[in-house]
C-alpha cells in the first residue's frame, strides 16, 4: 500500500512537470490525473522491461508516460 501512495505522489508531480515541458495549459487536477495515469503506465512498462527500479527511474518513466498521454490527448482533440 505505501508503494501505491508513493506512485500517486510521484505521478502527480510527473503530470505537473510533463504539462510544463510540453507547454500545455492544463489545470492542476487534470495535470495530476494525467501524471498518475502516466506513472501507472510507466510502472507497468518498467516491470516488463527491467527488474531494477527506484524512485528516480519511476519518476522519469512517469514523466515520459504522462507526456505520451498528453501527446495522445492532443492528437485526439484535433
Coordinates of N, CA and C in Angstrom, one line a residue, residues 51-60:
X51 N 14.1 -5.3 -14.2 CA 13.8 -5.8 -12.9 C 14.3 -4.8 -11.8
X52 N 15.2 -3.9 -12.2 CA 15.7 -2.9 -11.3 C 14.8 -1.7 -11.3
X53 N 14.7 -1.1 -10.1 CA 13.8 0.0 -10.0 C 14.3 1.0 -9.0
X54 N 13.6 2.0 -8.7 CA 13.9 3.0 -7.8 C 13.0 4.2 -8.0
X55 N 13.0 5.1 -7.1 CA 12.1 6.3 -7.2 C 12.5 7.1 -8.4
X56 N 13.8 7.3 -8.7 CA 14.3 8.1 -9.8 C 13.8 7.6 -11.1
X57 N 14.0 6.3 -11.3 CA 13.6 5.6 -12.6 C 12.1 5.7 -12.7
X58 N 11.4 5.5 -11.6 CA 9.9 5.6 -11.6 C 9.5 6.9 -12.0
X59 N 10.1 8.0 -11.5 CA 9.7 9.4 -11.8 C 10.0 9.7 -13.2
X60 N 11.1 9.3 -13.8 CA 11.4 9.5 -15.2 C 10.4 8.8 -16.1

